[in-house]
């Protein structure tokens, strides 16, 4: 599905998911369904189902949103974002362009990165047991 077809996205997504993914919204901190998920598996784009993050990269940053120290290579696009009077790097799905959140250079692991991602922009697919 093309990212320039808002009516199709509105049919596929909840109003909250559409707001986050296509209007660059943000869910309330500490409200996301995936914030405290500790299961092993993959995190997919809620729009196009592309795999973006693996659970091994997830950590508790205390920021109120799911955090990862790295994305799967080539799956995320980075764009400078100076909205809201801040200088940040927006992250979007590399396949469909939907908004995921932002990445910051203050992560506690060896990557030094903190991908701060909205739960509403993700789906979780657990590893088979």
Tab-separated table of C-alpha atoms in Angstrom:
chain	number	residue	atom	x	y	z
A	1	UNK	CA	0.000	0.000	0.000
A	2	UNK	CA	1.353	3.422	-0.918
A	3	UNK	CA	2.032	5.903	1.862
A	4	UNK	CA	0.212	8.562	-0.180
A	5	UNK	CA	-3.190	6.868	0.147
A	6	UNK	CA	-4.624	8.276	3.401
A	7	UNK	CA	-8.090	6.776	2.966
A	8	UNK	CA	-6.667	3.242	2.772
A	9	UNK	CA	-4.569	3.864	5.909
A	10	UNK	CA	-7.625	5.267	7.723
A	11	UNK	CA	-9.511	2.036	6.947
A	12	UNK	CA	-6.629	-0.201	8.085
A	13	UNK	CA	-5.618	1.649	11.276
A	14	UNK	CA	-7.349	2.908	14.399
A	15	UNK	CA	-7.736	6.687	14.652
A	16	UNK	CA	-4.895	6.771	17.217
A	17	UNK	CA	-2.585	4.678	15.014
A	18	UNK	CA	-3.330	6.881	12.008
A	19	UNK	CA	-2.560	10.014	14.034
A	20	UNK	CA	0.808	8.650	15.191
A	21	UNK	CA	1.853	7.029	11.900
A	22	UNK	CA	0.671	9.545	9.322
A	23	UNK	CA	0.191	12.818	11.224
A	24	UNK	CA	3.437	12.364	13.208
A	25	UNK	CA	1.608	12.262	16.518
A	26	UNK	CA	2.839	10.825	19.809
A	27	UNK	CA	1.062	8.548	22.227
A	28	UNK	CA	0.973	9.582	25.883
A	29	UNK	CA	4.062	8.465	27.807
A	30	UNK	CA	3.658	5.231	29.782
A	31	UNK	CA	0.427	4.396	27.909
A	32	UNK	CA	1.745	2.091	25.174
A	33	UNK	CA	0.791	-1.572	25.115
A	34	UNK	CA	4.347	-2.632	24.215
A	35	UNK	CA	6.203	-0.526	26.779
A	36	UNK	CA	6.675	-3.363	29.285
A	37	UNK	CA	6.722	-6.256	26.808
A	38	UNK	CA	9.622	-8.568	27.748
A	39	UNK	CA	8.869	-11.429	25.347
A	40	UNK	CA	11.332	-12.493	22.668
A	41	UNK	CA	10.339	-11.736	19.088
A	42	UNK	CA	10.155	-9.109	16.377
A	43	UNK	CA	8.555	-5.673	16.259
A	44	UNK	CA	6.882	-4.889	12.930
A	45	UNK	CA	5.551	-1.690	11.360
A	46	UNK	CA	1.808	-1.616	12.097
A	47	UNK	CA	1.181	-0.271	8.584
A	48	UNK	CA	3.204	-2.422	6.174
A	49	UNK	CA	4.337	-5.242	8.520
A	50	UNK	CA	8.057	-4.723	7.783
A	51	UNK	CA	10.273	-6.059	10.602
A	52	UNK	CA	11.976	-3.082	12.263
A	53	UNK	CA	13.370	-4.160	15.650
A	54	UNK	CA	14.207	-7.378	17.484
A	55	UNK	CA	13.457	-7.831	21.160
A	56	UNK	CA	17.188	-8.302	21.908
A	57	UNK	CA	17.629	-4.576	21.168
A	58	UNK	CA	14.820	-3.482	23.542
A	59	UNK	CA	15.636	-1.944	26.920
A	60	UNK	CA	13.894	0.037	29.644
A	61	UNK	CA	15.015	3.637	29.233
A	62	UNK	CA	12.468	5.065	31.684
A	63	UNK	CA	11.320	7.574	29.035
A	64	UNK	CA	7.744	6.239	28.814
A	65	UNK	CA	7.950	4.710	25.324
A	66	UNK	CA	9.395	1.421	24.087
A	67	UNK	CA	13.131	1.912	23.547
A	68	UNK	CA	15.624	0.032	21.403
A	69	UNK	CA	19.374	0.487	21.017
A	70	UNK	CA	19.359	-0.402	17.316
A	71	UNK	CA	17.049	-1.034	14.397
A	72	UNK	CA	17.362	-3.887	11.940
A	73	UNK	CA	19.840	-2.734	9.308
A	74	UNK	CA	18.230	-0.819	6.437
A	75	UNK	CA	14.686	-0.936	7.836
A	76	UNK	CA	14.452	2.579	9.319
A	77	UNK	CA	14.866	5.982	7.632
A	78	UNK	CA	16.371	8.957	9.494
A	79	UNK	CA	15.316	12.578	8.953
A	80	UNK	CA	16.349	15.726	10.799
A	81	UNK	CA	13.355	17.109	12.706
A	82	UNK	CA	13.392	20.656	14.077
A	83	UNK	CA	9.700	20.795	15.010
A	84	UNK	CA	8.555	21.902	18.457
A	85	UNK	CA	11.704	24.011	18.900
A	86	UNK	CA	13.923	20.927	19.266
A	87	UNK	CA	16.628	19.400	17.110
A	88	UNK	CA	15.901	15.677	16.833
A	89	UNK	CA	16.133	12.809	14.371
A	90	UNK	CA	12.789	11.379	13.292
A	91	UNK	CA	12.625	7.685	12.479
A	92	UNK	CA	10.213	6.339	9.894
A	93	UNK	CA	9.588	2.917	8.411
A	94	UNK	CA	11.984	2.457	5.507
A	95	UNK	CA	9.359	0.567	3.515
A	96	UNK	CA	6.168	2.651	3.837
A	97	UNK	CA	7.359	5.903	5.456
A	98	UNK	CA	5.123	5.794	8.531
A	99	UNK	CA	6.287	7.755	11.586
A	100	UNK	CA	7.746	5.609	14.376
A	101	UNK	CA	9.272	8.126	16.784
A	102	UNK	CA	12.763	9.563	17.249
A	103	UNK	CA	16.300	8.367	17.897
A	104	UNK	CA	18.559	10.050	20.443
A	105	UNK	CA	22.323	9.710	21.042
A	106	UNK	CA	21.932	8.995	24.762
A	107	UNK	CA	21.433	5.238	24.897
A	108	UNK	CA	23.143	3.253	27.667
A	109	UNK	CA	24.472	0.385	25.537
A	110	UNK	CA	27.507	0.171	23.261
A	111	UNK	CA	25.506	1.639	20.361
A	112	UNK	CA	24.888	4.863	22.296
A	113	UNK	CA	21.456	5.068	20.637
A	114	UNK	CA	17.956	5.244	22.101
A	115	UNK	CA	15.216	4.620	19.567
A	116	UNK	CA	12.123	6.025	21.278
A	117	UNK	CA	9.179	4.393	19.484
A	118	UNK	CA	5.416	4.723	19.794
A	119	UNK	CA	3.713	1.402	20.644
A	120	UNK	CA	0.897	2.437	18.308
A	121	UNK	CA	3.293	2.312	15.339
A	122	UNK	CA	4.338	-1.281	16.087
A	123	UNK	CA	2.998	-4.827	16.178
A	124	UNK	CA	4.784	-7.545	18.119
A	125	UNK	CA	5.330	-11.040	16.740
A	126	UNK	CA	6.621	-13.392	19.461
A	127	UNK	CA	9.203	-16.061	18.715
A	128	UNK	CA	7.715	-19.549	18.570
A	129	UNK	CA	8.130	-21.431	21.833
